[in-house]
Short mmCIF file of C-alpha atoms and ligand atoms in Angstrom, two decimals:
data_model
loop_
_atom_site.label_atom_id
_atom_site.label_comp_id
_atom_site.label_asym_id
_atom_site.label_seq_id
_atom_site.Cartn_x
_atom_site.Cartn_y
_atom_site.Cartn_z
CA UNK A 1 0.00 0.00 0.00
CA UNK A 2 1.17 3.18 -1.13
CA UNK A 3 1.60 5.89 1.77
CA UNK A 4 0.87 10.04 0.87
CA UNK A 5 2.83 12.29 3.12
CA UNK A 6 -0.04 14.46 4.20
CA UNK A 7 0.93 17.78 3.32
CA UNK A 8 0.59 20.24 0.38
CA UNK A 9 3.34 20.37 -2.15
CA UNK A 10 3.11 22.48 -4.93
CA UNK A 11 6.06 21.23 -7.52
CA UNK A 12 4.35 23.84 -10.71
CA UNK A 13 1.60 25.51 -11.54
CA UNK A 14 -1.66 23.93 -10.87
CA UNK A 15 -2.61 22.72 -13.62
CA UNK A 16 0.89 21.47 -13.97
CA UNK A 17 1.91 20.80 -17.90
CA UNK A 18 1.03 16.79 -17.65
CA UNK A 19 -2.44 17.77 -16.27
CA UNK A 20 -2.71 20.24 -19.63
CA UNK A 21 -1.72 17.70 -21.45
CA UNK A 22 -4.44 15.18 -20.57
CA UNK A 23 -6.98 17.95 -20.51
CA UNK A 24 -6.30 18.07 -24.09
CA UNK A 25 -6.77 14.86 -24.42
CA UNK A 26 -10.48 14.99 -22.42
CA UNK A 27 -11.36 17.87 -24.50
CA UNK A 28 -10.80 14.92 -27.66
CA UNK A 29 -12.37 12.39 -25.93
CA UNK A 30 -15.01 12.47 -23.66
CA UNK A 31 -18.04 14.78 -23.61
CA UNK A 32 -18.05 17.80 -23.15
CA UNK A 33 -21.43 17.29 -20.82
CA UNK A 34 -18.96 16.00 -18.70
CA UNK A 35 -17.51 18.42 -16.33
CA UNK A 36 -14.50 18.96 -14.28
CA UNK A 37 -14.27 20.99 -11.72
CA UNK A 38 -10.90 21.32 -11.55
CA UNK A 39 -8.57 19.79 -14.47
CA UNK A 40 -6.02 18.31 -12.27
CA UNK A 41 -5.23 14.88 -12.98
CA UNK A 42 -5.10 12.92 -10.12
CA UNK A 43 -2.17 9.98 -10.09
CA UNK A 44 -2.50 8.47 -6.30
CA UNK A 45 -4.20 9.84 -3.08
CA UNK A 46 -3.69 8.78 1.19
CA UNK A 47 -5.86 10.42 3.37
CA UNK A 48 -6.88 14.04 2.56
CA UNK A 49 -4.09 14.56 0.19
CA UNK A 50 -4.53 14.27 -3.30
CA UNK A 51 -1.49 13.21 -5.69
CA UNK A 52 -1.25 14.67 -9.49
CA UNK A 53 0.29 13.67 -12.32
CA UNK A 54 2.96 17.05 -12.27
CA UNK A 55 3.89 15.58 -8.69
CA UNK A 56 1.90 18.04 -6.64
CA UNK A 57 0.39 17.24 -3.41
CA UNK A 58 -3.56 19.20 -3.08
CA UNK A 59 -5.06 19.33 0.14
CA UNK A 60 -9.06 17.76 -0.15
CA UNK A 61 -11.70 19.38 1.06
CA UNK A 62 -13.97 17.98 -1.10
CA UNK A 63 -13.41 14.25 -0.09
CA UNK A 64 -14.91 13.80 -4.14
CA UNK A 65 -18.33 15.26 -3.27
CA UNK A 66 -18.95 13.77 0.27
CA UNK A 67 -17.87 10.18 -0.50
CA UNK A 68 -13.94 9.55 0.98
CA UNK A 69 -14.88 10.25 4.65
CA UNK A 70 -12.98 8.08 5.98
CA UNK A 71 -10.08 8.80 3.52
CA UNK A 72 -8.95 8.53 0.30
CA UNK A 73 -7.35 4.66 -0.18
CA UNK A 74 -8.26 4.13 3.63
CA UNK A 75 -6.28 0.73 4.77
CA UNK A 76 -9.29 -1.01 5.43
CA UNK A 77 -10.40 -0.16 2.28
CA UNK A 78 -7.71 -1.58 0.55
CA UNK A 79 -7.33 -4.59 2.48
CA UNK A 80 -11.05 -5.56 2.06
CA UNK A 81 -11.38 -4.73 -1.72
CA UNK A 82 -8.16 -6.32 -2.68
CA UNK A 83 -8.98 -9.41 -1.01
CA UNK A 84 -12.40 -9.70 -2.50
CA UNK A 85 -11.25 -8.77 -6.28
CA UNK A 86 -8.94 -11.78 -5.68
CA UNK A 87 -11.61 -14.29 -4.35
CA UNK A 88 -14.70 -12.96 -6.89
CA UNK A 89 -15.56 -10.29 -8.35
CA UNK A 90 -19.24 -10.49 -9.75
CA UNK A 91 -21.43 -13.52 -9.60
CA UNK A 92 -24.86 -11.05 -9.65
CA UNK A 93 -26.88 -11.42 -6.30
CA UNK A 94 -30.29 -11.93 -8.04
CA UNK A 95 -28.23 -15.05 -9.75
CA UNK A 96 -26.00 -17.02 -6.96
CA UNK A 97 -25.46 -14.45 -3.58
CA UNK A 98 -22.79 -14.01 -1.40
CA UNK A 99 -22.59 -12.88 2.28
CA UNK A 100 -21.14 -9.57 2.07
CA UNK A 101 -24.23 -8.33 0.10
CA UNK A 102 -25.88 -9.50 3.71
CA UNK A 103 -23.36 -7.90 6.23
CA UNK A 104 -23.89 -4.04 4.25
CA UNK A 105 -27.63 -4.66 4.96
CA UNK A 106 -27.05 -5.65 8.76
CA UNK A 107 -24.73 -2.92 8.96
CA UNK A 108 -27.41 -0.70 7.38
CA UNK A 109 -30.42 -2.32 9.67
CA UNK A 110 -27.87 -1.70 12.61
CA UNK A 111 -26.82 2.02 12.15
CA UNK A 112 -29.70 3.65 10.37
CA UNK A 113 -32.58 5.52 12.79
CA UNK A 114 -34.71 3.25 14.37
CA UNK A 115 -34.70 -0.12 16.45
CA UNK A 116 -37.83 -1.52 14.46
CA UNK A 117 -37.30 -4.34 12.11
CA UNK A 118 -35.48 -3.01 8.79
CA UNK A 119 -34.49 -4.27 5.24
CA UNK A 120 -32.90 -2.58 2.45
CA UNK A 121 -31.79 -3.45 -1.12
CA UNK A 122 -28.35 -2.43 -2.48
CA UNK A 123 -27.75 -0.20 -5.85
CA UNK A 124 -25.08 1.37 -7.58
CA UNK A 125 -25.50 5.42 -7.11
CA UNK A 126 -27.51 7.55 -4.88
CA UNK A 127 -29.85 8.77 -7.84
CA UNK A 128 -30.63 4.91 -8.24
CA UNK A 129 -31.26 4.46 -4.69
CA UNK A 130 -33.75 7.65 -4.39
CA UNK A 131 -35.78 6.46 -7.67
CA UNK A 132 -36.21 2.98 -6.15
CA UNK A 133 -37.28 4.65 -2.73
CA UNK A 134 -40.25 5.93 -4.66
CA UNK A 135 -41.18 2.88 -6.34
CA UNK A 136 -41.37 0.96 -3.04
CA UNK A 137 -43.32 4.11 -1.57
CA UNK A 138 -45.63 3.78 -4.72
CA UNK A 139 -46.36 0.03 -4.53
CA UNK A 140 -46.66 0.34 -0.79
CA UNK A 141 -49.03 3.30 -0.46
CA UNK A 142 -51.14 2.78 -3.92
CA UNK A 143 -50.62 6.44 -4.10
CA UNK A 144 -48.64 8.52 -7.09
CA UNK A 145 -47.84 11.34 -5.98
CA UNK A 146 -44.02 12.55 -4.36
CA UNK A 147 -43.23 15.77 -2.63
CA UNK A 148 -39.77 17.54 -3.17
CA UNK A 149 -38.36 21.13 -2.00
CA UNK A 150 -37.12 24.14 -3.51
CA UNK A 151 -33.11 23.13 -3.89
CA UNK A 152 -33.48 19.82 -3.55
CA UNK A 153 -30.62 17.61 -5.33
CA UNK A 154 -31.73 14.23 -5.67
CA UNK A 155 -30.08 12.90 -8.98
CA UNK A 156 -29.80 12.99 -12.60
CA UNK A 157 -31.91 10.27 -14.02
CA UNK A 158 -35.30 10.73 -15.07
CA UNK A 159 -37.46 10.44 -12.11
CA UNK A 160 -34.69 12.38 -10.09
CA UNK A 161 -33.85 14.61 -12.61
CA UNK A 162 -37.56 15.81 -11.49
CA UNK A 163 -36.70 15.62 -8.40
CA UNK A 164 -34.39 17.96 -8.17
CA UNK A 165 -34.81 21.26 -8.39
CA UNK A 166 -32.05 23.09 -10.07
CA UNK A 167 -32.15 23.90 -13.89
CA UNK A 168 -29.05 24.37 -14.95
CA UNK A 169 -26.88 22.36 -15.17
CA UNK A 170 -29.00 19.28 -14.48
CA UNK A 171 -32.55 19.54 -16.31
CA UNK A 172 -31.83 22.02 -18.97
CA UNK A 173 -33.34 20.78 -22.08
CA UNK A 174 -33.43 17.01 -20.93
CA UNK A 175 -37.21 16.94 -20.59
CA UNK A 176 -39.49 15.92 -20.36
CA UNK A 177 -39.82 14.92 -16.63
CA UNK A 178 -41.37 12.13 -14.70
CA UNK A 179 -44.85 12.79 -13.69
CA UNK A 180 -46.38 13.54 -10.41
CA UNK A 181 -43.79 14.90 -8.70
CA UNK A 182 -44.61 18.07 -6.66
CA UNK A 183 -42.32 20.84 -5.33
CA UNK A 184 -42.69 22.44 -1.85
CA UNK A 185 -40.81 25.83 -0.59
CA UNK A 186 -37.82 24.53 1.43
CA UNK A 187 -37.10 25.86 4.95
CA UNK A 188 -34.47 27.88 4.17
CA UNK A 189 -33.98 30.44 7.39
CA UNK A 190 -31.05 32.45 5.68
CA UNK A 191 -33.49 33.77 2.93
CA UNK A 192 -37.07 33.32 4.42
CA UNK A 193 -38.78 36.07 3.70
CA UNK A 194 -39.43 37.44 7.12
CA UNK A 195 -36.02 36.28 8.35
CA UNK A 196 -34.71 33.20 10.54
CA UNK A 197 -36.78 33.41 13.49
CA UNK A 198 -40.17 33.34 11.07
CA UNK A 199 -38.77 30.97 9.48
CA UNK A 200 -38.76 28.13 11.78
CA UNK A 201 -42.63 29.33 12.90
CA UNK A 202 -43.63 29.06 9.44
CA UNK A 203 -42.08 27.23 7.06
CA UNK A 204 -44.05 23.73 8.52
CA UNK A 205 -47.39 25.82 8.15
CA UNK A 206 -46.40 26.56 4.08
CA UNK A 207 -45.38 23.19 3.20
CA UNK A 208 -48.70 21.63 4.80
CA UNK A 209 -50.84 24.14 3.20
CA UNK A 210 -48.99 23.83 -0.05
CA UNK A 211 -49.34 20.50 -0.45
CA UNK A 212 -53.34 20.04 0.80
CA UNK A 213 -53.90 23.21 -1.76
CA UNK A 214 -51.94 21.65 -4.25
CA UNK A 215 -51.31 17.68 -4.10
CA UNK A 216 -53.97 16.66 -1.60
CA UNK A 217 -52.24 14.79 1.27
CA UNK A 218 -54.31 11.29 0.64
CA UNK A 219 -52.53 11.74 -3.02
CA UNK A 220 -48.86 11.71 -1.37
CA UNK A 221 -46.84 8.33 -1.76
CA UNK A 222 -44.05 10.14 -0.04
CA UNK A 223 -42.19 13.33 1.03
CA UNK A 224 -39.07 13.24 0.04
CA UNK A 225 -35.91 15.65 2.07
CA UNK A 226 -32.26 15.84 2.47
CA UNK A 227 -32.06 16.47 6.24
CA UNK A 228 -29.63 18.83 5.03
CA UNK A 229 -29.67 20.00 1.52
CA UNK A 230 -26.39 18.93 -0.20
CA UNK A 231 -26.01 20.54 -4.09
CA UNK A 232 -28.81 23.19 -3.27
CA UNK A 233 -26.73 24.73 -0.56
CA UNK A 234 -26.07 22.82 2.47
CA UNK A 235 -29.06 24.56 3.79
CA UNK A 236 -30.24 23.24 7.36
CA UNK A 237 -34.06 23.83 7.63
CA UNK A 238 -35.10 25.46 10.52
CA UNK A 239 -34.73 23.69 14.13
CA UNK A 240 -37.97 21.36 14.22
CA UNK A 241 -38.84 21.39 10.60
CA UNK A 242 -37.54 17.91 9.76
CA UNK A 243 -39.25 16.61 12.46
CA UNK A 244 -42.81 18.05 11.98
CA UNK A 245 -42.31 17.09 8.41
CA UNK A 246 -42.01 13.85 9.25
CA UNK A 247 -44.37 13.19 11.89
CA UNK A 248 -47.07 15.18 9.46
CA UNK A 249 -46.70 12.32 7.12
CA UNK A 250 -46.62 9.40 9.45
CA UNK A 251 -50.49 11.38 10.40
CA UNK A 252 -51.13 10.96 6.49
CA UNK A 253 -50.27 7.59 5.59
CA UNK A 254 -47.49 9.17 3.82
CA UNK A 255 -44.07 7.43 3.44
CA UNK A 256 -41.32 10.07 4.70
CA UNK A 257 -38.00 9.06 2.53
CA UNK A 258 -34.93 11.13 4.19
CA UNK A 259 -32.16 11.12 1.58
CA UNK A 260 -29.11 10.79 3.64
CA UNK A 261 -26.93 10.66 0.05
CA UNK A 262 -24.84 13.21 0.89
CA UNK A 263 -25.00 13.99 5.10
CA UNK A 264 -25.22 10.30 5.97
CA UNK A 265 -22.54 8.08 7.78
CA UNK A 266 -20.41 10.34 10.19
CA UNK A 267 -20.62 13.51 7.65
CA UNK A 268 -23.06 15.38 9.76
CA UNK A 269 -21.30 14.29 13.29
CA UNK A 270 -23.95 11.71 14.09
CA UNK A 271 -24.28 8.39 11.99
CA UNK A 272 -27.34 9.99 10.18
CA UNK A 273 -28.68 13.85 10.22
CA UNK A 274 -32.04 12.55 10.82
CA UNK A 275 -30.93 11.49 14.51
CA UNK A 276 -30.23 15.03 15.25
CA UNK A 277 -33.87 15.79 15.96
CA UNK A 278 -34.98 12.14 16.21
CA UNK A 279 -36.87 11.42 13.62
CA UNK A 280 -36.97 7.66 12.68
CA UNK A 281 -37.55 7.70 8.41
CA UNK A 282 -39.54 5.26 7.05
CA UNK A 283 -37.14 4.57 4.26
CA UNK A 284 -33.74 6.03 4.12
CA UNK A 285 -31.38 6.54 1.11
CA UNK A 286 -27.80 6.29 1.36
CA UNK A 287 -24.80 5.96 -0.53
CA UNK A 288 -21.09 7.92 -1.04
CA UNK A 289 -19.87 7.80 2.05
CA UNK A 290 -20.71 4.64 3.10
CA UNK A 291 -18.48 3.01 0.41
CA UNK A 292 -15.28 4.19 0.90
CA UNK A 293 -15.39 5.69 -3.24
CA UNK A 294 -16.47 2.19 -4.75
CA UNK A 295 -19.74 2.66 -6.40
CA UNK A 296 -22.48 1.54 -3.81
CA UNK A 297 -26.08 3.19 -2.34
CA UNK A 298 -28.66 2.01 -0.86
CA UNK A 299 -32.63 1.92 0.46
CA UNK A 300 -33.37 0.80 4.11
CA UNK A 301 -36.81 0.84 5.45
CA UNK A 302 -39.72 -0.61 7.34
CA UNK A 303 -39.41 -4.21 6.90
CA UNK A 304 -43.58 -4.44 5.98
CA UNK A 305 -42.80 -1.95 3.21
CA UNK A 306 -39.64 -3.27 2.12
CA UNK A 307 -41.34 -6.55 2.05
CA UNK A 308 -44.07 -5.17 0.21
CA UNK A 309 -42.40 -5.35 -3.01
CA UNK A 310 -43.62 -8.70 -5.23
CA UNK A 311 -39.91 -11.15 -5.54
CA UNK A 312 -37.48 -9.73 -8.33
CA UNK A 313 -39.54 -6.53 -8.52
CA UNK A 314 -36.23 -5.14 -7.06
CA UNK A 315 -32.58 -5.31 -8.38
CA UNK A 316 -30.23 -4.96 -11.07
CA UNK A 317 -27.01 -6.30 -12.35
CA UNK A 318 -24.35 -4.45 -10.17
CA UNK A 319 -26.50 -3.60 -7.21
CA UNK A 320 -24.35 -4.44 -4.46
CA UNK A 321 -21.44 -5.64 -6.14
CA UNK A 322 -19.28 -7.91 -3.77
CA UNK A 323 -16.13 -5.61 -4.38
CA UNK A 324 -18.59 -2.17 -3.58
CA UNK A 325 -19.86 -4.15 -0.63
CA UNK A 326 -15.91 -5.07 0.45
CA UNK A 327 -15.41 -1.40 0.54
CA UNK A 328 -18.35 -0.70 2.14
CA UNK A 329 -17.61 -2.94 4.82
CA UNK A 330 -13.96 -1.17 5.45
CA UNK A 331 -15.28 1.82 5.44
CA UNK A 332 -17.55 1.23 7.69
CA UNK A 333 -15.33 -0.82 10.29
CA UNK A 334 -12.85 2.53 10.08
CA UNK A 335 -16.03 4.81 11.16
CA UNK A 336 -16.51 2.44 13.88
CA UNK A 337 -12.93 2.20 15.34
CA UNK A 338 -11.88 5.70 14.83
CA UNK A 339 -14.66 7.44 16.19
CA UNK A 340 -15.51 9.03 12.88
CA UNK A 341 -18.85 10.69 14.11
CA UNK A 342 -16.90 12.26 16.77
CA UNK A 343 -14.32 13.19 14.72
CA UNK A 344 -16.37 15.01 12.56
CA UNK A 345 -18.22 17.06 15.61
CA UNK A 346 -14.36 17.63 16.37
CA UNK A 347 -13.90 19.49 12.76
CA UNK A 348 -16.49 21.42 13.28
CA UNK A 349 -15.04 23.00 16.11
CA UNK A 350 -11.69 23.77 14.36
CA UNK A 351 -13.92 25.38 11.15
CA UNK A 352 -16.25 27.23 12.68
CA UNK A 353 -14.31 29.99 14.74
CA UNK A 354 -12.11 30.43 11.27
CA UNK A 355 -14.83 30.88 8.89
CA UNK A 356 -16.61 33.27 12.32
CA UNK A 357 -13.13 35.42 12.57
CA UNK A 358 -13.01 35.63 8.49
CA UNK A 359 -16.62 36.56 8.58
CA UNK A 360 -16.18 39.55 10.86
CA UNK A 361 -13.73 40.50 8.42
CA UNK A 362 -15.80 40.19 5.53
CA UNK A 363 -19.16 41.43 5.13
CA UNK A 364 -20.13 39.15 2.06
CA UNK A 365 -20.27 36.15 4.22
CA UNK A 366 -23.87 36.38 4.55
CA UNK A 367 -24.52 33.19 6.36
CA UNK A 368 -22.17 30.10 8.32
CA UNK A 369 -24.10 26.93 8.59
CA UNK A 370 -24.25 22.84 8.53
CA UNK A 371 -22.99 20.47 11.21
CA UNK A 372 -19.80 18.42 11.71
CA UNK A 373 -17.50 17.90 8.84
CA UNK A 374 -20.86 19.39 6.59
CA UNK A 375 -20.02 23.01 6.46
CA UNK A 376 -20.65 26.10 4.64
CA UNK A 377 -20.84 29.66 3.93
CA UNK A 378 -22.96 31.34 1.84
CA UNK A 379 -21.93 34.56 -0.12
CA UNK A 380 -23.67 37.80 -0.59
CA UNK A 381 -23.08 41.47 -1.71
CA UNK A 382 -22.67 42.65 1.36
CA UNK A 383 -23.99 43.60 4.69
CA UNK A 384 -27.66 44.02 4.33
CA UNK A 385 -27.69 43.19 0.64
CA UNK A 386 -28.29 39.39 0.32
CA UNK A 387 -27.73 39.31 -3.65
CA UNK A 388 -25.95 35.79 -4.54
CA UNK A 389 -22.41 36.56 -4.84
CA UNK A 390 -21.53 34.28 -7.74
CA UNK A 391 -18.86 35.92 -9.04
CA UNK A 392 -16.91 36.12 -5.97
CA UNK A 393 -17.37 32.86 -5.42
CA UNK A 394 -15.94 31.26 -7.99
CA UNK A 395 -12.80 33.89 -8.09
CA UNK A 396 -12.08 32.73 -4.21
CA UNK A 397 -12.48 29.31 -6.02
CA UNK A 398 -10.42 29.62 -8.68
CA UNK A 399 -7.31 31.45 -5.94
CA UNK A 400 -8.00 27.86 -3.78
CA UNK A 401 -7.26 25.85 -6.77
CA UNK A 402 -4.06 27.75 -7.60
CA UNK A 403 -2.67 27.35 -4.46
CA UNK A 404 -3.69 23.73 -3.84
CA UNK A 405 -6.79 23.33 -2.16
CA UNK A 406 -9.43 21.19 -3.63
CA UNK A 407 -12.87 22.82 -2.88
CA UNK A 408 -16.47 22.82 -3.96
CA UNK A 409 -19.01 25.37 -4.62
CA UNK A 410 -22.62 24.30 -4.26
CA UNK A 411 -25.90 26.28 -4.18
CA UNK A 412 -28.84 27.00 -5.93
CA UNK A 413 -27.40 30.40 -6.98
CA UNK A 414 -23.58 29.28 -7.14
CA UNK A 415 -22.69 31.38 -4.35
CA UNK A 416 -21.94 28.51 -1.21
CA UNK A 417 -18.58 27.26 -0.28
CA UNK A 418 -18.96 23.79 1.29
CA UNK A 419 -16.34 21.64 3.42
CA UNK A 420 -16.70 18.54 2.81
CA UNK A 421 -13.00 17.49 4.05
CA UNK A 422 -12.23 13.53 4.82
CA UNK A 423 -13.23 13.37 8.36
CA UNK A 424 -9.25 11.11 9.07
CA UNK A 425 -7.86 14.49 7.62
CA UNK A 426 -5.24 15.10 10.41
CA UNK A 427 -5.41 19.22 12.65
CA UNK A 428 -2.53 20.47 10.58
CA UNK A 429 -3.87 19.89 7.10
CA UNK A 430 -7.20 21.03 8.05
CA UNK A 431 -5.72 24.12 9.82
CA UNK A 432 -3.02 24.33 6.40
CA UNK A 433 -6.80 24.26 4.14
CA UNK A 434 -7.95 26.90 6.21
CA UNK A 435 -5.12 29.42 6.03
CA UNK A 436 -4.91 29.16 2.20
CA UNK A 437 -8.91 29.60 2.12
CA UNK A 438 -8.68 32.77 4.06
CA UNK A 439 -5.59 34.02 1.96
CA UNK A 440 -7.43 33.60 -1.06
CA UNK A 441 -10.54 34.66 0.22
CA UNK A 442 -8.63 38.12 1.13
CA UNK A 443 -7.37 38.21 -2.08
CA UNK A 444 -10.21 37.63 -4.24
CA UNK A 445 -12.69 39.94 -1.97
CA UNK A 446 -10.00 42.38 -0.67
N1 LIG B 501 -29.05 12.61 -3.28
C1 LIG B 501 -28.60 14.18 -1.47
O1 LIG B 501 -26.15 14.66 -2.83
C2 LIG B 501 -25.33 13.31 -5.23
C3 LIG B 501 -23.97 15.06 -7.33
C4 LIG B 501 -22.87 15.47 -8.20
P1 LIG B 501 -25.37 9.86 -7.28
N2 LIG B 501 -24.67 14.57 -5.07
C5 LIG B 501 -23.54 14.82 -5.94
C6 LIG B 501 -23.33 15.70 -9.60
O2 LIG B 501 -23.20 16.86 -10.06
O3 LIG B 501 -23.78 14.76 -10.25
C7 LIG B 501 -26.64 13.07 -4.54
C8 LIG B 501 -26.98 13.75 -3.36
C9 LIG B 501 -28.22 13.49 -2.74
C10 LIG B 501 -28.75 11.94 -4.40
C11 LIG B 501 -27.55 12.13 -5.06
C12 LIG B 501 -27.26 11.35 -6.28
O4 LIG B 501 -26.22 10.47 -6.07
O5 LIG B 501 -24.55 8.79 -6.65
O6 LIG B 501 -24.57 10.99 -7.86
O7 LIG B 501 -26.36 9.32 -8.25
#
């Protein structure tokens, strides 16, 4: 196993020439729908450092959207997957299964909200994982109809493509959309109209009244809500909202799905964000981090609704491919031994004074919000004037990128910084991130 010092090094200028070079060779080759954030071409990676091609080191706060949490290559990781390529690779587990595909789904049954009886079914990406969540809610309930919220990010396939709520870049021109699928107002307390504090009064009251004016509640399969939206802008709903949401549709004989995609195992400093206000979902979706970065998601529920479903009405070739669930089961041994929850309530106490102290320095940090290693900061124009700051966004972006930080934008209106760093991602490197944010940040706003 290869071993990355865990420090930046910056050998030329990122991107270095070998990185250009390949770029060149994208721009031949692969389409151009296909996006890269930053065109550095990565060779190796250890922990939060990632390894290019030129020979620099970047530092990761990305952790590739929310999936290496517990670290890019993580031993256990390795260990597991190499030993399962070796033994078997793919046999299909709707053909002849194996028992790892078994141990993910006690694993899941184990950590996910809830002491009731649980199954779930494995898949291969968190948009796969949502769409099946509403099938099972459809067959179960008899009902058609799915709730979503403003910002949502669910996917790119069809059904989540609807889903989610953001044009561009994800539903421009790819319609049309699934049917049925209704949109609520999202409890956003940062840009409710009458400010945080009315917020968390009213934003329950809207989404009930929106949805008996406009779906019918006996019409609702399921609601379906990132306990803390991910793509849309790591926005955390007000304090209660989740909850209410949720017990509303347990009232309604509505399935509440909580798509843990993105803030689910460790991210969000407890093993799921639902626990934080103790709501139990009916049927939870999960993927990234759980998987170490081998392709893996899945759906846990209620086991009368996940036994619901009529035999093979479920599956898939890949779905819970013995090497994904190998992974899977690394990573989630390393969350378990190294305290990864508590290591990621332990982050957010190193990010939060910084991004406080750089916010009382800058007035265009309109907002500072998430939980545990699931951070953010949304900019604006300025003090009182809460106009998306796009543009200074992505020049602060661009500044981290030339100096060797690896960070992602998210946000409805392109104008969030998230932290999404690997949660093994040592004081010094997070503290090294930090300082170069706030240099560039200073240099881009100053
Ligand atoms: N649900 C909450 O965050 C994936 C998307 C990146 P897949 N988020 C990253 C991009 O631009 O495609 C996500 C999520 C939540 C579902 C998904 C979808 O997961 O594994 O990308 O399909």
């Amino acid at each position: 196993m290869t071993t990355v010092a865990q420090q930046r090094v910056l050998r030329t200028a990122i991107p270095g020439p070998l990185s250009v070079e390949l770029h060149q060779r994208k721009l031949a080759t692969v389409s151009a729908g296909v996006g890269t954030g930053l065109p550095v071409y990565v060779e190796r990676a250890g922990g939060g450092i990632l390894v290019d091609v030129d020979g620099n080191q970047l530092i990761d706060f990305g952790s590739g959207i929310a999936v290496t949490s517990v670290g890019n290559a993580a031993p256990r990781v390795v260990e597991r997957v190499q030993a399962q390529v070796a033994d078997f690779t793919h046999t299909c587990f709707m053909v002849t299964p194996y028992e790892e595909y078994l141990e993910v789904c006690e694993a899941l049954a184990d950590l996910t909200p809830g002491d009731h009886e649980k199954r779930s079914a494995l898949f291969n990406s968190g948009a796969e994982a949502v769409e099946n969540a509403v099938k099972i809610a459809r067959h179960y309930t008899g009902r058609q109809a799915v709730v979503a919220f403003d910002h949502a990010y669910h996917g790119r396939t069809n059904l989540t493509m609807a889903l989610t709520a953001k044009n561009m870049p994800y539903k421009h021109r790819f319609g049309p959309f699934a049917g049925e699928v209704y949109r609520a107002p999202m409890s956003y307390p940062f840009r409710w109209p009458g400010g945080p504090a009315d917020c968390a009064k009213e934003s329950f009251d809207v989404f009930v009244s929106h949805v008996h004016s406009q779906v019918g509640a006996d019409n609702v399969a399921a609601v379906v809500l990132e306990p803390i939206q991910g793509e849309g802008g790591f926005i955390v709903p007000a304090p209660g909202f989740v909850r209410q949401v949720a017990d509303w549709c347990a009232e309604h004989g509505i399935l509440f799905i909580a798509d843990e995609v993105q803030t689910g195992f460790c991210r969000t400093g407890d093993w799921f964000a639902s626990e934080h206000e103790g709501v139990v979902p009916d049927l939870i979706t999960t993927a990234k981090g759980m998987a170490g970065g081998l392709p893996l998601a899945a759906v846990t529920g209620r086991a009368e609704v996940m036994d619901a479903i009529h035999g093979g009405g479920l599956g898939g070739t890949y779905g819970g491919n013995p090497v994904a669930c190998a992974s899977a089961l690394g990573a989630i041994e390393t969350m378990r031994e190294e305290d990864l929850c508590g290591r990621a309530r332990a982050i957010e106490t190193i990010f939060l004074p910084r991004l406080q102290a750089l916010a009382e320095r800058f007035p265009q940090i309109g907002d500072i919000r998430g939980r545990g290693a699931m951070l953010a900061i949304e900019l604006v124009r300025g003090a009182g004037d809460l106009t998306p700051d796009a543009a200074l966004t992505a020049a602060v972006n661009k500044e981290c990128h030339t100096q060797g930080l690896v960070i992602l934008t998210c946000g409805t209106y392109g104008n969030v910084f998230r932290f999404l760093p690997p949660l093994v991602a040592s004081d010094d490197l997070l503290a090294e991130g930090l300082d170069i944010f706030e240099a560039a940040f200073a240099k881009a706003a100053g």
